[in-house]
Coordinates of C-alpha atoms and ligand atoms in Angstrom, one line a residue:
M1 CA -11.4 96.4 51.4
S2 CA -9.5 93.2 52.0
R3 CA -5.9 94.0 50.9
L4 CA -2.6 92.5 51.6
P5 CA 0.1 94.7 53.1
E6 CA 2.2 96.9 50.8
G7 CA 5.5 95.3 50.3
F8 CA 4.0 91.8 50.5
L9 CA 6.5 89.5 49.0
W10 CA 5.0 87.6 46.1
G11 CA 7.3 85.2 44.3
G12 CA 8.2 81.7 43.7
A13 CA 10.3 78.8 45.3
T14 CA 12.9 76.3 44.2
A15 CA 15.8 74.2 45.6
A16 CA 19.3 73.7 44.2
N17 CA 19.2 70.1 43.7
Q18 CA 15.8 70.1 41.9
L19 CA 16.7 72.9 39.6
E20 CA 20.5 73.6 39.0
G21 CA 22.0 70.4 37.5
A22 CA 25.7 70.8 36.7
Y23 CA 26.1 68.5 39.7
L24 CA 29.9 68.2 39.4
E25 CA 30.6 71.5 37.4
G26 CA 32.4 74.6 38.8
G27 CA 34.2 72.6 41.5
K28 CA 31.1 71.2 43.1
G29 CA 31.4 68.1 45.3
L30 CA 28.9 65.2 45.3
S31 CA 26.0 65.8 47.7
T32 CA 23.4 63.5 49.2
V33 CA 20.6 64.4 46.8
D34 CA 23.0 63.5 43.8
V35 CA 22.9 59.9 44.9
V36 CA 19.1 59.6 45.4
P37 CA 17.9 57.9 42.1
A38 CA 14.6 58.0 40.4
G39 CA 12.6 54.8 40.3
K40 CA 11.9 52.1 42.8
D41 CA 15.1 52.6 44.9
R42 CA 14.3 56.3 45.5
F43 CA 12.4 55.7 48.7
P44 CA 14.7 53.1 50.3
V45 CA 17.6 55.5 49.7
A46 CA 15.8 58.5 50.8
L47 CA 14.8 56.8 54.0
G48 CA 18.4 55.8 54.8
K49 CA 17.6 52.1 54.6
M50 CA 19.4 51.5 51.3
K51 CA 23.0 52.6 51.1
M52 CA 24.0 54.5 48.0
F53 CA 27.2 56.4 48.5
E54 CA 28.2 56.7 44.9
C55 CA 26.2 56.7 41.6
D56 CA 26.1 53.7 39.5
E57 CA 25.2 53.0 35.8
N58 CA 22.0 51.1 36.7
H59 CA 20.1 54.1 38.1
Y60 CA 19.0 57.5 36.7
Y61 CA 19.8 60.4 39.0
P62 CA 17.5 63.4 38.2
S63 CA 19.6 66.1 40.1
H64 CA 22.6 65.6 37.8
E65 CA 20.9 67.8 35.1
A66 CA 17.7 68.7 36.6
I67 CA 16.5 71.6 34.5
D68 CA 20.0 73.1 34.0
F69 CA 19.3 76.3 35.9
Y70 CA 23.1 76.5 36.2
H71 CA 23.5 77.5 32.5
N72 CA 20.1 79.2 32.1
Y73 CA 19.6 81.2 35.2
K74 CA 19.6 84.5 33.3
E75 CA 16.7 83.6 31.1
D76 CA 14.9 82.1 34.0
I77 CA 15.3 84.9 36.3
A78 CA 14.3 87.3 33.4
L79 CA 10.9 85.4 33.2
F80 CA 10.5 85.7 37.0
G81 CA 11.1 89.5 36.5
E82 CA 8.6 89.5 33.9
M83 CA 6.0 88.0 36.2
G84 CA 6.7 90.8 38.6
F85 CA 8.3 88.7 41.4
K86 CA 9.3 90.6 44.5
T87 CA 11.2 87.7 45.8
F88 CA 12.8 84.4 44.5
R89 CA 13.4 81.5 47.0
L90 CA 16.4 79.4 46.1
S91 CA 18.7 77.2 48.1
L92 CA 22.6 76.9 48.0
A93 CA 24.1 73.6 47.3
W94 CA 26.4 73.3 50.2
S95 CA 28.9 71.2 48.1
R96 CA 29.1 74.0 45.6
I97 CA 30.6 76.2 48.3
F98 CA 32.4 73.6 50.4
P99 CA 32.8 70.6 48.0
N100 CA 33.7 68.2 50.8
G101 CA 31.9 70.1 53.6
D102 CA 35.1 70.1 55.8
D103 CA 37.3 72.2 53.5
E104 CA 39.2 75.0 55.1
T105 CA 38.6 77.5 52.4
P106 CA 35.4 77.9 50.2
N107 CA 35.2 77.2 46.5
E108 CA 35.3 80.6 44.9
E109 CA 33.5 79.5 41.7
G110 CA 30.6 78.3 43.8
L111 CA 30.4 81.5 45.7
K112 CA 30.7 83.5 42.5
F113 CA 27.8 81.6 40.9
Y114 CA 25.4 82.5 43.7
E115 CA 26.6 86.0 43.8
D116 CA 25.8 86.4 40.0
I117 CA 22.4 85.0 40.6
F118 CA 21.7 87.4 43.4
D119 CA 22.9 90.3 41.2
E120 CA 20.6 89.1 38.4
C121 CA 17.7 89.0 40.8
L122 CA 18.4 92.5 42.2
K123 CA 18.5 93.8 38.7
Y124 CA 14.8 93.0 38.4
G125 CA 14.1 94.3 41.9
I126 CA 13.8 90.6 43.2
E127 CA 14.8 90.0 46.8
P128 CA 16.5 86.6 47.2
L129 CA 15.1 84.5 49.8
V130 CA 17.8 81.9 50.6
T131 CA 17.4 78.4 52.1
I132 CA 20.8 77.5 53.5
T133 CA 20.2 73.8 53.2
H134 CA 17.5 72.1 51.3
F135 CA 17.9 68.2 51.4
D136 CA 21.6 68.5 50.9
V137 CA 24.6 67.5 52.7
P138 CA 28.2 67.1 51.1
M139 CA 28.6 63.2 50.6
N140 CA 32.0 63.4 52.2
L141 CA 30.5 64.3 55.5
V142 CA 28.1 61.4 55.3
K143 CA 31.1 59.1 54.7
T144 CA 33.5 60.6 57.3
V145 CA 31.3 61.6 60.2
G146 CA 27.9 60.0 59.6
S147 CA 26.3 63.5 58.7
W148 CA 24.0 65.0 61.3
R149 CA 24.6 62.0 63.8
S150 CA 27.8 63.9 64.6
R151 CA 28.1 67.2 66.5
K152 CA 30.9 68.0 64.2
M153 CA 28.3 69.0 61.6
V154 CA 27.5 72.0 63.7
G155 CA 31.0 73.4 63.1
Y156 CA 30.9 72.7 59.3
Y157 CA 27.4 74.3 59.1
E158 CA 28.8 77.3 61.1
R159 CA 31.6 77.7 58.7
L160 CA 29.3 77.6 55.8
C161 CA 26.9 80.2 57.4
T162 CA 29.7 82.6 58.3
T163 CA 31.1 82.4 54.7
I164 CA 27.8 83.1 53.0
F165 CA 26.6 85.7 55.4
M166 CA 29.8 87.7 55.0
R167 CA 30.0 87.3 51.3
Y168 CA 26.3 88.2 50.6
K169 CA 25.5 90.5 53.5
D170 CA 24.6 93.4 51.2
K171 CA 22.7 91.3 48.7
V172 CA 20.5 88.9 50.8
K173 CA 18.3 89.7 53.7
Y174 CA 16.0 86.8 54.2
W175 CA 17.5 83.4 55.1
L176 CA 16.0 80.0 56.1
T177 CA 18.2 77.7 58.1
F178 CA 16.8 74.2 57.1
N179 CA 14.2 73.4 54.6
E180 CA 11.3 71.4 56.2
I181 CA 13.4 70.5 59.3
N182 CA 10.7 68.0 60.5
M183 CA 11.5 66.0 57.3
L184 CA 14.4 64.5 59.2
L185 CA 12.0 62.3 61.0
H186 CA 10.3 61.0 57.8
L187 CA 13.1 60.9 55.2
P188 CA 16.1 60.8 57.2
F189 CA 18.7 60.4 54.4
M190 CA 17.2 63.0 52.2
G191 CA 16.5 65.4 55.1
A192 CA 19.7 64.9 57.1
G193 CA 22.0 62.5 55.4
L194 CA 21.4 59.8 57.9
V195 CA 21.9 56.1 57.1
F196 CA 21.2 53.3 59.4
E197 CA 22.9 50.1 60.2
E198 CA 21.5 46.9 61.6
G199 CA 20.9 47.3 65.4
D200 CA 20.8 51.2 65.3
D201 CA 18.4 52.8 67.7
V202 CA 16.9 54.7 64.8
E203 CA 14.7 57.1 66.9
A204 CA 17.6 58.0 69.2
I205 CA 19.8 58.8 66.2
K206 CA 17.1 60.9 64.6
Y207 CA 16.5 63.0 67.7
Q208 CA 20.2 63.5 68.3
A209 CA 20.6 64.6 64.7
A210 CA 17.6 66.9 65.3
H211 CA 19.4 68.5 68.3
H212 CA 22.4 69.1 66.2
Q213 CA 20.4 70.8 63.6
L214 CA 18.5 72.9 66.1
I215 CA 21.8 74.0 67.6
A216 CA 23.3 74.7 64.1
S217 CA 20.2 76.7 63.3
A218 CA 20.5 78.8 66.5
K219 CA 24.2 79.4 65.9
A220 CA 23.3 80.5 62.3
T221 CA 20.7 82.9 63.7
K222 CA 23.3 84.3 66.2
I223 CA 26.1 84.7 63.6
A224 CA 23.5 86.3 61.1
H225 CA 22.5 88.9 63.6
E226 CA 26.0 89.8 64.4
I227 CA 27.1 90.1 60.9
N228 CA 24.1 92.1 59.8
P229 CA 21.4 93.1 62.2
N230 CA 19.0 93.6 59.5
F231 CA 19.0 90.0 58.5
K232 CA 15.8 88.2 59.0
I233 CA 16.2 84.5 59.8
G234 CA 13.3 82.0 59.5
C235 CA 12.8 78.3 60.3
M236 CA 10.8 76.2 57.8
L237 CA 8.2 73.5 58.6
A238 CA 6.5 71.0 56.3
A239 CA 3.1 72.2 57.7
G240 CA -0.6 71.1 57.4
N241 CA -2.8 70.7 60.5
T242 CA -3.9 67.2 61.4
Y243 CA -7.7 66.9 61.8
A244 CA -9.3 64.3 64.0
N245 CA -11.4 61.8 62.1
T246 CA -14.4 62.2 64.6
C247 CA -15.2 64.2 67.7
A248 CA -14.2 61.1 69.8
P249 CA -11.8 62.4 72.3
E250 CA -9.3 59.7 71.4
D251 CA -9.3 61.0 67.9
V252 CA -8.8 64.6 68.9
W253 CA -6.0 63.5 71.3
K254 CA -4.3 61.6 68.5
S255 CA -4.5 64.6 66.1
M256 CA -2.9 66.7 68.8
E257 CA 0.0 64.2 69.2
K258 CA 0.5 64.1 65.5
D259 CA 0.8 67.9 65.2
R260 CA 3.2 68.0 68.1
E261 CA 5.6 65.6 66.3
N262 CA 6.1 68.4 63.7
Y263 CA 5.7 71.5 65.9
F264 CA 8.5 70.1 68.1
F265 CA 11.0 71.6 65.9
I266 CA 9.5 75.0 65.5
D267 CA 8.8 75.1 69.2
V268 CA 12.5 74.9 69.9
Q269 CA 13.5 77.4 67.0
S270 CA 10.9 80.0 67.8
R271 CA 10.3 79.7 71.6
G272 CA 13.8 78.6 72.4
E273 CA 13.4 75.6 74.5
Y274 CA 12.5 71.9 74.4
P275 CA 8.7 71.9 75.2
N276 CA 7.7 69.7 78.2
Y277 CA 5.7 67.3 76.0
A278 CA 8.8 66.6 74.0
K279 CA 10.9 66.0 77.1
K280 CA 8.3 63.5 78.3
M281 CA 8.1 61.9 75.0
L282 CA 12.0 61.4 74.8
E283 CA 12.0 60.1 78.4
K284 CA 9.3 57.6 77.4
L285 CA 11.4 56.4 74.4
N286 CA 14.5 56.2 76.7
I287 CA 16.3 58.7 74.5
N288 CA 18.9 60.8 76.3
I289 CA 19.9 63.8 74.1
K290 CA 23.5 64.5 74.5
M291 CA 23.9 68.2 75.0
E292 CA 26.9 70.5 75.6
N293 CA 27.3 73.2 78.1
G294 CA 25.7 76.3 76.8
D295 CA 23.3 74.6 74.4
L296 CA 20.1 75.5 76.3
E297 CA 21.2 79.1 76.5
L298 CA 22.0 79.3 72.9
L299 CA 18.6 78.0 71.9
K300 CA 16.9 80.4 74.3
E301 CA 18.8 83.6 73.1
N302 CA 18.7 82.9 69.4
T303 CA 15.2 82.3 68.3
V304 CA 14.1 82.9 64.7
D305 CA 12.6 86.2 63.4
F306 CA 9.9 84.6 61.4
I307 CA 8.2 81.2 60.8
S308 CA 8.1 79.9 57.2
F309 CA 6.3 76.8 56.0
S310 CA 5.3 74.7 53.1
Y311 CA 1.5 73.9 52.8
Y312 CA 0.1 71.4 50.3
S313 CA -2.7 69.8 52.3
S314 CA -4.2 69.2 55.7
R315 CA -3.8 65.7 57.3
L316 CA -6.2 63.4 59.0
T317 CA -5.8 60.8 61.8
S318 CA -7.9 58.3 63.8
A319 CA -7.3 56.4 66.9
D320 CA -9.3 53.6 65.5
P321 CA -7.1 51.1 63.8
E322 CA -10.0 49.9 61.6
I323 CA -10.0 53.3 59.9
N324 CA -7.0 53.0 57.7
A325 CA -7.7 54.1 54.1
Q326 CA -4.6 56.1 53.3
T327 CA -3.8 58.6 50.7
E328 CA -0.4 60.2 49.8
G329 CA 0.7 63.5 51.2
N330 CA 3.9 65.6 51.3
V331 CA 6.0 62.5 52.2
F332 CA 4.0 61.3 55.1
A333 CA 0.9 59.5 54.1
T334 CA -2.4 60.4 55.8
L335 CA -5.8 59.1 56.2
K336 CA -8.2 60.0 53.3
N337 CA -10.5 62.7 54.1
P338 CA -13.8 62.1 52.3
H339 CA -14.6 65.9 52.2
L340 CA -11.6 66.6 50.0
K341 CA -10.6 66.1 46.3
A342 CA -7.0 65.1 45.6
S343 CA -4.3 65.8 43.1
E344 CA -3.3 63.1 40.6
W345 CA -0.6 62.0 43.1
G346 CA -3.3 61.7 45.9
W347 CA -2.3 64.9 47.8
Q348 CA -5.7 66.2 49.0
I349 CA -6.7 69.8 48.2
D350 CA -7.8 71.9 51.2
P351 CA -7.6 75.6 50.8
L352 CA -9.5 76.3 54.1
G353 CA -6.8 74.0 55.8
L354 CA -4.3 76.7 54.9
R355 CA -6.3 79.3 56.8
I356 CA -6.6 76.8 59.7
T357 CA -2.9 76.0 59.7
M358 CA -1.9 79.7 59.4
N359 CA -4.1 80.6 62.4
A360 CA -2.7 77.6 64.5
M361 CA 0.8 78.6 63.9
Y362 CA 0.3 82.3 64.5
D363 CA -1.6 81.6 67.8
R364 CA 1.2 79.3 68.8
Y365 CA 4.2 81.5 67.9
Q366 CA 3.0 85.1 67.5
K367 CA 5.6 85.8 64.9
P368 CA 5.2 86.7 61.2
L369 CA 4.6 83.8 59.0
F370 CA 5.9 83.2 55.4
I371 CA 4.2 80.8 53.1
V372 CA 7.3 79.5 51.1
E373 CA 5.7 76.6 49.3
N374 CA 2.3 75.8 48.1
G375 CA 1.0 74.5 44.8
L376 CA -0.4 71.7 42.7
G377 CA 1.8 69.0 41.2
A378 CA 0.0 68.0 37.9
V379 CA 0.5 66.5 34.5
D380 CA 0.6 69.2 31.9
N381 CA -0.1 68.6 28.2
P382 CA 1.5 71.4 26.2
D383 CA 0.7 72.3 22.7
E384 CA 3.4 72.3 19.9
N385 CA 4.6 75.7 21.1
G386 CA 4.9 74.4 24.7
Y387 CA 1.8 76.3 25.8
V388 CA -0.2 74.7 28.6
E389 CA -3.7 75.7 29.5
D390 CA -3.4 75.0 33.2
D391 CA -6.7 76.1 34.5
Y392 CA -6.6 73.5 37.2
R393 CA -3.3 75.1 38.6
I394 CA -4.9 78.5 38.5
E395 CA -8.0 77.2 40.3
Y396 CA -5.8 75.6 43.0
L397 CA -3.7 78.7 43.6
R398 CA -6.7 81.0 43.5
E399 CA -8.5 79.2 46.2
H400 CA -5.4 79.0 48.4
I401 CA -4.7 82.7 47.9
K402 CA -8.2 83.5 48.9
A403 CA -7.8 81.5 52.1
M404 CA -4.5 83.2 52.8
K405 CA -6.0 86.5 52.4
D406 CA -8.9 85.5 54.8
A407 CA -6.3 84.6 57.4
V408 CA -4.6 87.9 57.0
N409 CA -7.7 90.2 56.6
E410 CA -10.3 88.4 58.7
D411 CA -8.1 86.9 61.4
G412 CA -5.3 89.2 61.7
V413 CA -2.4 86.8 60.9
E414 CA 0.8 88.6 60.1
L415 CA 2.1 87.2 56.7
M416 CA 5.3 88.4 55.0
G417 CA 4.9 86.8 51.6
Y418 CA 3.9 83.9 49.4
T419 CA 6.2 81.8 47.1
P420 CA 4.4 79.0 45.3
W421 CA 6.5 75.9 44.9
G422 CA 8.4 75.1 41.6
C423 CA 7.5 78.5 39.9
I424 CA 9.4 76.9 37.0
D425 CA 9.0 73.2 36.4
L426 CA 11.6 71.1 38.2
V427 CA 12.3 67.6 39.4
S428 CA 9.9 66.3 42.1
A429 CA 11.5 65.7 45.4
S430 CA 9.4 62.7 46.4
T431 CA 9.2 60.8 43.2
G432 CA 12.1 62.2 41.1
E433 CA 9.7 62.8 38.2
M434 CA 9.6 65.7 35.8
K435 CA 6.0 65.1 34.9
K436 CA 4.8 66.2 38.3
R437 CA 4.9 69.8 37.5
Y438 CA 4.1 72.9 39.5
G439 CA 5.4 75.7 37.4
F440 CA 4.1 78.8 35.6
I441 CA 6.9 78.1 33.2
Y442 CA 6.9 74.8 31.2
V443 CA 10.3 73.0 30.8
D444 CA 10.6 70.5 28.0
K445 CA 12.0 67.4 29.7
D446 CA 10.5 64.1 30.6
N447 CA 11.0 61.6 33.3
E448 CA 13.7 59.7 31.4
G449 CA 15.7 63.0 31.0
K450 CA 14.9 63.6 27.4
G451 CA 13.9 67.0 26.0
T452 CA 15.2 70.3 24.8
L453 CA 15.0 72.0 28.2
K454 CA 13.2 74.9 26.3
R455 CA 11.2 77.2 28.6
S456 CA 7.7 78.4 27.7
K457 CA 5.0 80.3 29.5
K458 CA 1.8 78.5 30.7
K459 CA -1.6 80.2 30.9
S460 CA -0.9 80.6 34.7
F461 CA 2.1 82.8 33.8
N462 CA 0.0 85.7 32.9
W463 CA -2.6 85.0 35.5
Y464 CA 0.0 85.1 38.3
K465 CA 1.5 88.2 36.7
K466 CA -1.8 90.0 37.2
V467 CA -2.2 88.7 40.8
I468 CA 1.1 90.2 41.7
E469 CA 0.4 93.4 39.9
S470 CA -2.9 93.8 41.7
N471 CA -1.3 92.8 45.1
G472 CA -3.8 89.8 45.2
E473 CA -6.9 91.8 44.3
I474 CA -7.4 90.3 40.9
L475 CA -7.6 86.5 41.1
Ligands
LIG1 C1 8.5 69.9 49.8 C2 9.9 70.1 49.5 O1 8.4 68.8 50.5 O2 7.5 69.7 48.8 C3 10.3 70.3 48.0 O3 10.4 71.2 50.2 C4 9.3 69.5 47.2 O4 11.6 70.1 47.8 C5 7.9 69.9 47.4 O5 9.6 69.4 45.9 C6 6.8 69.3 46.6 O6 7.0 67.8 46.6 P1 7.1 66.9 45.4 O7 7.4 65.6 45.9 O8 5.9 67.0 44.7 O9 8.3 67.5 44.6

């Protein structure tokens, strides 16, 4: 019979800035995501092209209140417990713990907040799965050192990691160093706090910042294993294999190149060295990464324990410039695949693509995988009680879970768990909207920030509960 392993970590995933709100409460400092507005300026700011270092009155900033998990976490975690979650993925807001990023001592109120959350999870038998940074840098570090452009960030990040590993060493076992680390290339401000000036060599800055994050990730892995050898540290990739539009060798070549752009990060984090193709690519771009003595050894000796990733869709590419009908995807747009349907936001739906992606990653790294994001962003229409008949969401998840089970049972891929994105409705990272919903739990709030914030169960809530209860047998 096709079964998932005992102890499979079913759960759900979130991120601090899209969930918590209370953006300046409890001693928290301003962070990059707090100055990314909704509306037409969102992309220019997220790309690092438009400077927004403070909030102003002309914009609406969705992270400020988000869904106010800060004041509702007990109720929300109780609902996760009711669904039978084995794990809950959340991220820490760096500036809640070190409000300026470079503080000598941490903010006790921030540390206590996360400690209470972990205790609340453990009460229901839920293992926290913690992303150390999810699109989040204290703004002070952007202003003073230019964020991840600077090597100094490695030290600040190290301090954060030592603090949280020590404090939570008996409560948290699973850690992810950087959410979607490859997002740095595509949304440099959102992903890494990078802002560009006229005349900057943008590519060189991005790859230097990437080196700093890779070093920081290896250091975190080292410190983690020293503090608690049972810790499991993962990297995190915005995944989704790139298909070639035709069997023309040029198309196939292009698709391989596209995948390498993203795999580059995980190749370093998992295999411990810059791959030759990346060295050649940097050479061609005339980019000379500044390294310190010991960097290469550090990377080699501190590779991750597992590979986590988000999967929403496959991608498509062509070497023929005439073929250019694009559709939206998880931040980077892709060519439209005529064989696939798409969500209301144009993200194409490809369950088999998940199986393909899992196999490609497992073949490449031979380490356990963890699907830490997957799901359908859709408009929900609740009745007067907040009940949503979200069969479309159930359908999406069912097909992806089937594909995931095939990868495990038919192909032998090792998989630790599955945490669908936005298990409770939250703010969309790409658009800043509330109406792009992923949750099993509906939250009464609209794009303009109006609503009671009341939580209610959607149809998918009980469906997912049964999926977990039966360890994926009843779909
Ligand atoms: C991933 C991010 O890119 O996709 C999440 O890690 C994000 O933060 C998720 O929310 C879904 O994207 P969106 O744009 O629909 O919120």
